[in-house]
JSON list of C-alpha atoms in Angstrom, two decimals:
[
{"chain": "S", "resi": 6, "resn": "MET", "atom": "CA", "xyz": [0.00, 0.01, 0.00]},
{"chain": "S", "resi": 7, "resn": "ARG", "atom": "CA", "xyz": [1.34, 3.43, -0.93]},
{"chain": "S", "resi": 8, "resn": "VAL", "atom": "CA", "xyz": [0.36, 6.48, 1.13]},
{"chain": "S", "resi": 9, "resn": "LEU", "atom": "CA", "xyz": [1.06, 10.18, 0.84]},
{"chain": "S", "resi": 10, "resn": "VAL", "atom": "CA", "xyz": [1.03, 12.28, 4.04]},
{"chain": "S", "resi": 11, "resn": "ALA", "atom": "CA", "xyz": [0.34, 15.94, 3.27]},
{"chain": "S", "resi": 12, "resn": "GLU", "atom": "CA", "xyz": [1.06, 17.79, 6.51]},
{"chain": "S", "resi": 13, "resn": "ASP", "atom": "CA", "xyz": [2.93, 21.07, 7.04]},
{"chain": "S", "resi": 14, "resn": "HIS", "atom": "CA", "xyz": [3.77, 20.35, 10.69]},
{"chain": "S", "resi": 15, "resn": "ARG", "atom": "CA", "xyz": [7.06, 18.65, 10.05]},
{"chain": "S", "resi": 16, "resn": "ILE", "atom": "CA", "xyz": [7.37, 16.77, 13.35]},
{"chain": "S", "resi": 17, "resn": "LEU", "atom": "CA", "xyz": [3.84, 15.36, 13.00]},
{"chain": "S", "resi": 18, "resn": "ALA", "atom": "CA", "xyz": [4.47, 14.47, 9.37]},
{"chain": "S", "resi": 19, "resn": "ARG", "atom": "CA", "xyz": [7.66, 12.62, 10.30]},
{"chain": "S", "resi": 20, "resn": "THR", "atom": "CA", "xyz": [5.93, 10.85, 13.16]},
{"chain": "S", "resi": 21, "resn": "LEU", "atom": "CA", "xyz": [3.04, 9.73, 10.94]},
{"chain": "S", "resi": 22, "resn": "ALA", "atom": "CA", "xyz": [5.40, 8.53, 8.21]},
{"chain": "S", "resi": 23, "resn": "THR", "atom": "CA", "xyz": [7.51, 6.54, 10.65]},
{"chain": "S", "resi": 24, "resn": "GLY", "atom": "CA", "xyz": [4.50, 4.90, 12.27]},
{"chain": "S", "resi": 25, "resn": "LEU", "atom": "CA", "xyz": [2.86, 4.00, 8.95]},
{"chain": "S", "resi": 26, "resn": "ARG", "atom": "CA", "xyz": [6.09, 2.54, 7.61]},
{"chain": "S", "resi": 27, "resn": "ARG", "atom": "CA", "xyz": [6.20, 0.29, 10.67]},
{"chain": "S", "resi": 28, "resn": "GLU", "atom": "CA", "xyz": [2.80, -0.95, 9.51]},
{"chain": "S", "resi": 29, "resn": "ALA", "atom": "CA", "xyz": [4.39, -1.98, 6.19]},
{"chain": "S", "resi": 30, "resn": "MET", "atom": "CA", "xyz": [3.09, 0.97, 4.19]},
{"chain": "S", "resi": 31, "resn": "ALA", "atom": "CA", "xyz": [5.16, 2.80, 1.61]},
{"chain": "S", "resi": 32, "resn": "VAL", "atom": "CA", "xyz": [4.95, 6.46, 2.68]},
{"chain": "S", "resi": 33, "resn": "ASP", "atom": "CA", "xyz": [5.90, 9.73, 1.00]},
{"chain": "S", "resi": 34, "resn": "VAL", "atom": "CA", "xyz": [5.53, 13.17, 2.59]},
{"chain": "S", "resi": 35, "resn": "ALA", "atom": "CA", "xyz": [4.51, 16.59, 1.26]},
{"chain": "S", "resi": 36, "resn": "HIS", "atom": "CA", "xyz": [4.61, 19.80, 3.31]},
{"chain": "S", "resi": 37, "resn": "ALA", "atom": "CA", "xyz": [2.61, 22.08, 0.97]},
{"chain": "S", "resi": 38, "resn": "GLY", "atom": "CA", "xyz": [-0.62, 21.77, -0.98]},
{"chain": "S", "resi": 39, "resn": "ASP", "atom": "CA", "xyz": [0.82, 22.33, -4.44]},
{"chain": "S", "resi": 40, "resn": "GLU", "atom": "CA", "xyz": [3.50, 19.74, -3.74]},
{"chain": "S", "resi": 41, "resn": "ALA", "atom": "CA", "xyz": [0.86, 17.22, -2.62]},
{"chain": "S", "resi": 42, "resn": "GLU", "atom": "CA", "xyz": [-1.22, 17.78, -5.76]},
{"chain": "S", "resi": 43, "resn": "ARG", "atom": "CA", "xyz": [1.83, 17.38, -8.02]},
{"chain": "S", "resi": 44, "resn": "MET", "atom": "CA", "xyz": [2.91, 14.16, -6.31]},
{"chain": "S", "resi": 45, "resn": "CYS", "atom": "CA", "xyz": [-0.57, 12.67, -6.58]},
{"chain": "S", "resi": 46, "resn": "LEU", "atom": "CA", "xyz": [-0.71, 13.44, -10.31]},
{"chain": "S", "resi": 47, "resn": "LEU", "atom": "CA", "xyz": [2.71, 11.84, -10.86]},
{"chain": "S", "resi": 48, "resn": "THR", "atom": "CA", "xyz": [2.42, 8.81, -8.53]},
{"chain": "S", "resi": 49, "resn": "GLU", "atom": "CA", "xyz": [-0.38, 6.35, -7.97]},
{"chain": "S", "resi": 50, "resn": "TYR", "atom": "CA", "xyz": [-1.20, 6.48, -4.26]},
{"chain": "S", "resi": 51, "resn": "ASP", "atom": "CA", "xyz": [-3.78, 4.30, -2.56]},
{"chain": "S", "resi": 52, "resn": "VAL", "atom": "CA", "xyz": [-4.52, 6.84, 0.18]},
{"chain": "S", "resi": 53, "resn": "LEU", "atom": "CA", "xyz": [-3.77, 10.54, 0.72]},
{"chain": "S", "resi": 54, "resn": "ILE", "atom": "CA", "xyz": [-3.75, 11.74, 4.34]},
{"chain": "S", "resi": 55, "resn": "LEU", "atom": "CA", "xyz": [-4.54, 15.43, 3.85]},
{"chain": "S", "resi": 56, "resn": "ASP", "atom": "CA", "xyz": [-4.31, 18.32, 6.29]},
{"chain": "S", "resi": 57, "resn": "ARG", "atom": "CA", "xyz": [-6.86, 21.03, 5.39]},
{"chain": "S", "resi": 58, "resn": "ASP", "atom": "CA", "xyz": [-4.56, 23.89, 6.45]},
{"chain": "S", "resi": 59, "resn": "LEU", "atom": "CA", "xyz": [-1.63, 23.64, 4.06]},
{"chain": "S", "resi": 60, "resn": "PRO", "atom": "CA", "xyz": [0.58, 26.42, 2.70]},
{"chain": "S", "resi": 61, "resn": "GLY", "atom": "CA", "xyz": [0.78, 27.15, -1.04]},
{"chain": "S", "resi": 62, "resn": "LEU", "atom": "CA", "xyz": [-2.51, 25.50, -1.85]},
{"chain": "S", "resi": 63, "resn": "SER", "atom": "CA", "xyz": [-5.07, 24.71, 0.82]},
{"chain": "S", "resi": 64, "resn": "GLY", "atom": "CA", "xyz": [-5.97, 21.12, 1.57]},
{"chain": "S", "resi": 65, "resn": "ASP", "atom": "CA", "xyz": [-9.55, 21.96, 0.59]},
{"chain": "S", "resi": 66, "resn": "GLU", "atom": "CA", "xyz": [-8.43, 23.04, -2.86]},
{"chain": "S", "resi": 67, "resn": "VAL", "atom": "CA", "xyz": [-6.16, 19.99, -3.23]},
{"chain": "S", "resi": 68, "resn": "CYS", "atom": "CA", "xyz": [-9.12, 17.75, -2.48]},
{"chain": "S", "resi": 69, "resn": "ARG", "atom": "CA", "xyz": [-11.33, 19.58, -5.01]},
{"chain": "S", "resi": 70, "resn": "ARG", "atom": "CA", "xyz": [-8.71, 19.37, -7.75]},
{"chain": "S", "resi": 71, "resn": "LEU", "atom": "CA", "xyz": [-7.87, 15.74, -7.18]},
{"chain": "S", "resi": 72, "resn": "ARG", "atom": "CA", "xyz": [-11.54, 14.82, -7.26]},
{"chain": "S", "resi": 73, "resn": "ALA", "atom": "CA", "xyz": [-11.70, 16.33, -10.74]},
{"chain": "S", "resi": 74, "resn": "ALA", "atom": "CA", "xyz": [-8.63, 14.39, -11.87]},
{"chain": "S", "resi": 75, "resn": "GLU", "atom": "CA", "xyz": [-8.58, 10.87, -13.28]},
{"chain": "S", "resi": 76, "resn": "GLY", "atom": "CA", "xyz": [-8.02, 8.05, -10.79]},
{"chain": "S", "resi": 77, "resn": "PRO", "atom": "CA", "xyz": [-7.48, 10.07, -7.59]},
{"chain": "S", "resi": 78, "resn": "PRO", "atom": "CA", "xyz": [-6.39, 8.37, -4.35]},
{"chain": "S", "resi": 79, "resn": "ARG", "atom": "CA", "xyz": [-8.76, 7.83, -1.49]},
{"chain": "S", "resi": 80, "resn": "ILE", "atom": "CA", "xyz": [-8.58, 10.99, 0.66]},
{"chain": "S", "resi": 81, "resn": "LEU", "atom": "CA", "xyz": [-8.53, 10.99, 4.45]},
{"chain": "S", "resi": 82, "resn": "MET", "atom": "CA", "xyz": [-8.75, 14.53, 5.83]},
{"chain": "S", "resi": 83, "resn": "LEU", "atom": "CA", "xyz": [-6.74, 14.86, 9.05]},
{"chain": "S", "resi": 84, "resn": "THR", "atom": "CA", "xyz": [-7.37, 18.25, 10.61]},
{"chain": "S", "resi": 85, "resn": "ALA", "atom": "CA", "xyz": [-7.94, 20.28, 13.75]},
{"chain": "S", "resi": 86, "resn": "ALA", "atom": "CA", "xyz": [-11.32, 21.41, 12.39]},
{"chain": "S", "resi": 87, "resn": "GLY", "atom": "CA", "xyz": [-13.39, 18.79, 14.16]},
{"chain": "S", "resi": 88, "resn": "GLU", "atom": "CA", "xyz": [-16.87, 20.26, 14.43]},
{"chain": "S", "resi": 89, "resn": "VAL", "atom": "CA", "xyz": [-19.71, 18.31, 12.87]},
{"chain": "S", "resi": 90, "resn": "THR", "atom": "CA", "xyz": [-20.26, 21.04, 10.30]},
{"chain": "S", "resi": 91, "resn": "ASP", "atom": "CA", "xyz": [-16.53, 20.80, 9.34]},
{"chain": "S", "resi": 92, "resn": "LYS", "atom": "CA", "xyz": [-16.82, 17.05, 8.87]},
{"chain": "S", "resi": 93, "resn": "VAL", "atom": "CA", "xyz": [-19.99, 17.34, 6.80]},
{"chain": "S", "resi": 94, "resn": "TYR", "atom": "CA", "xyz": [-18.38, 19.99, 4.61]},
{"chain": "S", "resi": 95, "resn": "GLY", "atom": "CA", "xyz": [-15.26, 17.91, 4.07]},
{"chain": "S", "resi": 96, "resn": "LEU", "atom": "CA", "xyz": [-17.14, 14.75, 3.18]},
{"chain": "S", "resi": 97, "resn": "THR", "atom": "CA", "xyz": [-19.88, 16.31, 1.02]},
{"chain": "S", "resi": 98, "resn": "ALA", "atom": "CA", "xyz": [-18.74, 19.63, -0.44]},
{"chain": "S", "resi": 99, "resn": "LEU", "atom": "CA", "xyz": [-15.06, 18.72, -0.80]},
{"chain": "S", "resi": 100, "resn": "GLY", "atom": "CA", "xyz": [-15.51, 15.03, -1.60]},
{"chain": "S", "resi": 101, "resn": "ALA", "atom": "CA", "xyz": [-13.19, 13.52, 0.98]},
{"chain": "S", "resi": 102, "resn": "ASP", "atom": "CA", "xyz": [-13.60, 9.77, 1.58]},
{"chain": "S", "resi": 103, "resn": "ASP", "atom": "CA", "xyz": [-13.03, 9.98, 5.31]},
{"chain": "S", "resi": 104, "resn": "TYR", "atom": "CA", "xyz": [-12.44, 12.62, 7.99]},
{"chain": "S", "resi": 105, "resn": "LEU", "atom": "CA", "xyz": [-10.47, 12.37, 11.22]},
{"chain": "S", "resi": 106, "resn": "ALA", "atom": "CA", "xyz": [-10.09, 15.24, 13.66]},
{"chain": "S", "resi": 107, "resn": "LYS", "atom": "CA", "xyz": [-6.95, 16.05, 15.64]},
{"chain": "S", "resi": 108, "resn": "PRO", "atom": "CA", "xyz": [-6.03, 14.94, 18.25]},
{"chain": "S", "resi": 109, "resn": "PHE", "atom": "CA", "xyz": [-6.53, 11.32, 17.15]},
{"chain": "S", "resi": 110, "resn": "ASP", "atom": "CA", "xyz": [-5.52, 7.82, 18.11]},
{"chain": "S", "resi": 111, "resn": "PHE", "atom": "CA", "xyz": [-2.85, 6.38, 15.80]},
{"chain": "S", "resi": 112, "resn": "ALA", "atom": "CA", "xyz": [-4.40, 2.89, 15.82]},
{"chain": "S", "resi": 113, "resn": "GLU", "atom": "CA", "xyz": [-7.64, 4.39, 14.54]},
{"chain": "S", "resi": 114, "resn": "LEU", "atom": "CA", "xyz": [-5.77, 6.24, 11.79]},
{"chain": "S", "resi": 115, "resn": "VAL", "atom": "CA", "xyz": [-4.12, 2.99, 10.67]},
{"chain": "S", "resi": 116, "resn": "ALA", "atom": "CA", "xyz": [-7.48, 1.21, 10.61]},
{"chain": "S", "resi": 117, "resn": "ARG", "atom": "CA", "xyz": [-9.08, 3.97, 8.56]},
{"chain": "S", "resi": 118, "resn": "VAL", "atom": "CA", "xyz": [-6.19, 4.04, 6.07]},
{"chain": "S", "resi": 119, "resn": "ARG", "atom": "CA", "xyz": [-6.40, 0.26, 5.58]},
{"chain": "S", "resi": 120, "resn": "THR", "atom": "CA", "xyz": [-10.16, 0.45, 5.10]},
{"chain": "S", "resi": 121, "resn": "LEU", "atom": "CA", "xyz": [-9.78, 3.17, 2.50]},
{"chain": "S", "resi": 122, "resn": "SER", "atom": "CA", "xyz": [-7.09, 1.19, 0.70]},
{"chain": "S", "resi": 123, "resn": "ARG", "atom": "CA", "xyz": [-9.34, -1.86, 0.45]},
{"chain": "S", "resi": 124, "resn": "ARG", "atom": "CA", "xyz": [-12.07, 0.33, -1.08]},
{"chain": "S", "resi": 125, "resn": "SER", "atom": "CA", "xyz": [-9.64, 1.61, -3.70]},
{"chain": "S", "resi": 126, "resn": "HIS", "atom": "CA", "xyz": [-9.18, -1.80, -5.29]},
{"chain": "S", "resi": 127, "resn": "GLN", "atom": "CA", "xyz": [-11.59, -3.96, -7.36]},
{"chain": "S", "resi": 128, "resn": "PRO", "atom": "CA", "xyz": [-13.15, -5.63, -5.43]},
{"chain": "S", "resi": 129, "resn": "ALA", "atom": "CA", "xyz": [-12.09, -6.19, -1.79]},
{"chain": "S", "resi": 130, "resn": "PRO", "atom": "CA", "xyz": [-10.43, -9.63, -1.92]},
{"chain": "S", "resi": 131, "resn": "GLY", "atom": "CA", "xyz": [-11.31, -12.60, 0.19]},
{"chain": "S", "resi": 132, "resn": "ALA", "atom": "CA", "xyz": [-8.79, -15.15, 1.43]},
{"chain": "S", "resi": 133, "resn": "LEU", "atom": "CA", "xyz": [-5.88, -15.88, -0.93]},
{"chain": "S", "resi": 134, "resn": "GLU", "atom": "CA", "xyz": [-4.57, -19.44, -1.22]},
{"chain": "S", "resi": 135, "resn": "PHE", "atom": "CA", "xyz": [-1.60, -20.97, -3.05]},
{"chain": "S", "resi": 136, "resn": "ALA", "atom": "CA", "xyz": [0.42, -24.14, -2.43]},
{"chain": "S", "resi": 137, "resn": "GLY", "atom": "CA", "xyz": [-0.93, -24.70, 1.08]},
{"chain": "S", "resi": 138, "resn": "ILE", "atom": "CA", "xyz": [-0.60, -21.05, 2.14]},
{"chain": "S", "resi": 139, "resn": "VAL", "atom": "CA", "xyz": [-3.76, -19.20, 3.10]},
{"chain": "S", "resi": 140, "resn": "LEU", "atom": "CA", "xyz": [-3.81, -15.43, 3.75]},
{"chain": "S", "resi": 141, "resn": "ASP", "atom": "CA", "xyz": [-6.81, -13.49, 5.02]},
{"chain": "S", "resi": 142, "resn": "PRO", "atom": "CA", "xyz": [-6.21, -9.82, 4.12]},
{"chain": "S", "resi": 143, "resn": "VAL", "atom": "CA", "xyz": [-9.08, -8.54, 6.24]},
{"chain": "S", "resi": 144, "resn": "ARG", "atom": "CA", "xyz": [-8.20, -10.29, 9.49]},
{"chain": "S", "resi": 145, "resn": "HIS", "atom": "CA", "xyz": [-4.45, -10.23, 8.78]},
{"chain": "S", "resi": 146, "resn": "ARG", "atom": "CA", "xyz": [-4.06, -13.95, 9.41]},
{"chain": "S", "resi": 147, "resn": "VAL", "atom": "CA", "xyz": [-1.83, -16.47, 7.64]},
{"chain": "S", "resi": 148, "resn": "HIS", "atom": "CA", "xyz": [-1.81, -20.29, 7.73]},
{"chain": "S", "resi": 149, "resn": "ALA", "atom": "CA", "xyz": [0.78, -22.52, 6.12]},
{"chain": "S", "resi": 150, "resn": "HIS", "atom": "CA", "xyz": [-0.27, -26.15, 5.66]},
{"chain": "S", "resi": 151, "resn": "GLY", "atom": "CA", "xyz": [-2.86, -25.77, 8.41]},
{"chain": "S", "resi": 152, "resn": "ARG", "atom": "CA", "xyz": [-0.69, -24.07, 11.03]},
{"chain": "S", "resi": 153, "resn": "PRO", "atom": "CA", "xyz": [-0.91, -20.37, 11.96]},
{"chain": "S", "resi": 154, "resn": "VAL", "atom": "CA", "xyz": [2.07, -18.20, 10.99]},
{"chain": "S", "resi": 155, "resn": "ASP", "atom": "CA", "xyz": [2.97, -15.03, 12.87]},
{"chain": "S", "resi": 156, "resn": "LEU", "atom": "CA", "xyz": [4.28, -12.41, 10.42]},
{"chain": "S", "resi": 157, "resn": "THR", "atom": "CA", "xyz": [5.49, -8.87, 10.83]},
{"chain": "S", "resi": 158, "resn": "PRO", "atom": "CA", "xyz": [3.47, -6.23, 8.90]},
{"chain": "S", "resi": 159, "resn": "ARG", "atom": "CA", "xyz": [6.17, -6.05, 6.23]},
{"chain": "S", "resi": 160, "resn": "GLU", "atom": "CA", "xyz": [6.43, -9.83, 5.84]},
{"chain": "S", "resi": 161, "resn": "PHE", "atom": "CA", "xyz": [2.62, -9.96, 5.55]},
{"chain": "S", "resi": 162, "resn": "ALA", "atom": "CA", "xyz": [2.67, -7.27, 2.83]},
{"chain": "S", "resi": 163, "resn": "VAL", "atom": "CA", "xyz": [5.33, -9.13, 0.81]},
{"chain": "S", "resi": 164, "resn": "LEU", "atom": "CA", "xyz": [3.43, -12.45, 1.08]},
{"chain": "S", "resi": 165, "resn": "HIS", "atom": "CA", "xyz": [0.24, -10.70, 0.05]},
{"chain": "S", "resi": 166, "resn": "LEU", "atom": "CA", "xyz": [1.90, -9.49, -3.18]},
{"chain": "S", "resi": 167, "resn": "LEU", "atom": "CA", "xyz": [3.35, -12.91, -3.90]},
{"chain": "S", "resi": 168, "resn": "LEU", "atom": "CA", "xyz": [0.01, -14.60, -3.37]},
{"chain": "S", "resi": 169, "resn": "ARG", "atom": "CA", "xyz": [-1.80, -12.13, -5.60]},
{"chain": "S", "resi": 170, "resn": "ALA", "atom": "CA", "xyz": [0.71, -12.99, -8.33]},
{"chain": "S", "resi": 171, "resn": "GLY", "atom": "CA", "xyz": [-0.34, -16.67, -8.07]},
{"chain": "S", "resi": 172, "resn": "GLY", "atom": "CA", "xyz": [3.12, -18.12, -8.70]},
{"chain": "S", "resi": 173, "resn": "ALA", "atom": "CA", "xyz": [4.23, -15.51, -11.24]},
{"chain": "S", "resi": 174, "resn": "PRO", "atom": "CA", "xyz": [7.36, -13.52, -10.37]},
{"chain": "S", "resi": 175, "resn": "VAL", "atom": "CA", "xyz": [6.93, -10.21, -8.54]},
{"chain": "S", "resi": 176, "resn": "PRO", "atom": "CA", "xyz": [9.71, -7.83, -9.59]},
{"chain": "S", "resi": 177, "resn": "HIS", "atom": "CA", "xyz": [12.05, -6.42, -6.97]},
{"chain": "S", "resi": 178, "resn": "ASP", "atom": "CA", "xyz": [11.05, -2.88, -7.95]},
{"chain": "S", "resi": 179, "resn": "THR", "atom": "CA", "xyz": [7.36, -3.68, -7.38]},
{"chain": "S", "resi": 180, "resn": "LEU", "atom": "CA", "xyz": [8.11, -4.94, -3.86]},
{"chain": "S", "resi": 181, "resn": "VAL", "atom": "CA", "xyz": [10.17, -1.84, -3.06]},
{"chain": "S", "resi": 182, "resn": "ARG", "atom": "CA", "xyz": [7.56, 0.54, -4.46]},
{"chain": "S", "resi": 183, "resn": "THR", "atom": "CA", "xyz": [4.59, -1.13, -2.73]},
{"chain": "S", "resi": 184, "resn": "VAL", "atom": "CA", "xyz": [5.97, -2.41, 0.58]},
{"chain": "S", "resi": 185, "resn": "TRP", "atom": "CA", "xyz": [8.76, 0.09, 1.23]},
{"chain": "S", "resi": 186, "resn": "ASP", "atom": "CA", "xyz": [8.96, 3.54, -0.43]},
{"chain": "S", "resi": 187, "resn": "GLU", "atom": "CA", "xyz": [11.12, 5.80, -2.55]},
{"chain": "S", "resi": 188, "resn": "HIS", "atom": "CA", "xyz": [13.61, 6.35, 0.31]},
{"chain": "S", "resi": 189, "resn": "LEU", "atom": "CA", "xyz": [14.79, 2.72, 0.31]},
{"chain": "S", "resi": 190, "resn": "ASP", "atom": "CA", "xyz": [18.16, 2.34, -1.36]},
{"chain": "S", "resi": 191, "resn": "PRO", "atom": "CA", "xyz": [17.58, -0.41, -3.97]},
{"chain": "S", "resi": 192, "resn": "ARG", "atom": "CA", "xyz": [21.11, -1.68, -3.31]},
{"chain": "S", "resi": 193, "resn": "THR", "atom": "CA", "xyz": [20.29, -2.61, 0.27]},
{"chain": "S", "resi": 194, "resn": "SER", "atom": "CA", "xyz": [19.47, -6.15, 1.35]},
{"chain": "S", "resi": 195, "resn": "ALA", "atom": "CA", "xyz": [16.11, -5.20, 2.94]},
{"chain": "S", "resi": 196, "resn": "VAL", "atom": "CA", "xyz": [13.97, -7.06, 0.44]},
{"chain": "S", "resi": 197, "resn": "ARG", "atom": "CA", "xyz": [16.21, -10.12, 0.38]},
{"chain": "S", "resi": 198, "resn": "ALA", "atom": "CA", "xyz": [16.34, -10.25, 4.19]},
{"chain": "S", "resi": 199, "resn": "THR", "atom": "CA", "xyz": [12.54, -9.94, 4.53]},
{"chain": "S", "resi": 200, "resn": "VAL", "atom": "CA", "xyz": [12.00, -12.71, 1.95]},
{"chain": "S", "resi": 201, "resn": "SER", "atom": "CA", "xyz": [14.52, -14.90, 3.74]},
{"chain": "S", "resi": 202, "resn": "ARG", "atom": "CA", "xyz": [12.72, -14.54, 7.08]},
{"chain": "S", "resi": 203, "resn": "LEU", "atom": "CA", "xyz": [9.38, -15.18, 5.34]},
{"chain": "S", "resi": 204, "resn": "ARG", "atom": "CA", "xyz": [10.71, -18.40, 3.80]},
{"chain": "S", "resi": 205, "resn": "GLY", "atom": "CA", "xyz": [11.69, -19.65, 7.23]},
{"chain": "S", "resi": 206, "resn": "LYS", "atom": "CA", "xyz": [8.34, -18.87, 8.79]},
{"chain": "S", "resi": 207, "resn": "LEU", "atom": "CA", "xyz": [6.45, -20.56, 5.95]},
{"chain": "S", "resi": 208, "resn": "GLY", "atom": "CA", "xyz": [8.36, -23.78, 6.54]},
{"chain": "S", "resi": 209, "resn": "GLY", "atom": "CA", "xyz": [11.32, -23.98, 4.21]},
{"chain": "S", "resi": 210, "resn": "GLY", "atom": "CA", "xyz": [13.62, -22.42, 1.67]},
{"chain": "S", "resi": 211, "resn": "GLY", "atom": "CA", "xyz": [11.79, -23.94, -1.24]},
{"chain": "S", "resi": 212, "resn": "MET", "atom": "CA", "xyz": [8.59, -21.96, -0.67]},
{"chain": "S", "resi": 213, "resn": "ILE", "atom": "CA", "xyz": [9.82, -18.76, -2.37]},
{"chain": "S", "resi": 214, "resn": "ALA", "atom": "CA", "xyz": [12.12, -18.79, -5.39]},
{"chain": "S", "resi": 215, "resn": "ALA", "atom": "CA", "xyz": [14.37, -15.93, -6.44]},
{"chain": "S", "resi": 216, "resn": "ASP", "atom": "CA", "xyz": [14.47, -15.67, -10.23]},
{"chain": "S", "resi": 217, "resn": "THR", "atom": "CA", "xyz": [17.49, -13.70, -11.44]},
{"chain": "S", "resi": 218, "resn": "GLY", "atom": "CA", "xyz": [16.31, -10.61, -13.23]},
{"chain": "S", "resi": 219, "resn": "GLU", "atom": "CA", "xyz": [12.62, -11.46, -12.59]},
{"chain": "S", "resi": 220, "resn": "GLY", "atom": "CA", "xyz": [12.07, -11.09, -8.86]},
{"chain": "S", "resi": 221, "resn": "TYR", "atom": "CA", "xyz": [10.50, -13.48, -6.35]},
{"chain": "S", "resi": 222, "resn": "ARG", "atom": "CA", "xyz": [7.70, -16.03, -6.75]},
{"chain": "S", "resi": 223, "resn": "LEU", "atom": "CA", "xyz": [5.89, -18.65, -4.71]},
{"chain": "S", "resi": 224, "resn": "CYS", "atom": "CA", "xyz": [6.60, -22.24, -5.58]},
{"chain": "S", "resi": 225, "resn": "GLY", "atom": "CA", "xyz": [3.70, -24.64, -6.08]}
]
């Protein structure tokens, strides 16, 4: 899942980005409205977390413009304007998909972002199964050959992509772009290390193959 955080309060923006990355989301950050609009037009985000009070171009105007664009992300307004009239205006007049007032609970924010991401795809998937591995994307549960498997959020996200590919290779760049973000140095061993741990938890080195030049795939 790829998320853009548009927030001019730099400490809050950094805190949100760090927390969401720990939840295995690929996160970019914008500190101004015009920057957020430009990034959304250039990159396909699943969810935009949008502060209404942004410099350069207000969050309200960003929301209006993106709603008129082709294939906009789901928009979660995150703002100090928390009156009922503010929420109604954001959801109806501006066209936001969700609205969360500050201060907020981070666990609730994560749940809302994940819900919006599921809505952005066609349609919300049920359990995925391949070669004895069953993954429930809604309950975040995994079983391998009948036994439960405890995965980190990032391991879960990698396995989700591999299962959706159904045995076809998933390119390294796709894993980086979807599970990590643009700040990950592609020369690091982060992807390889995560796949290695995932292999072990699934029950053996033969569960996931590394195809040179192609990426990673599940073995049937």
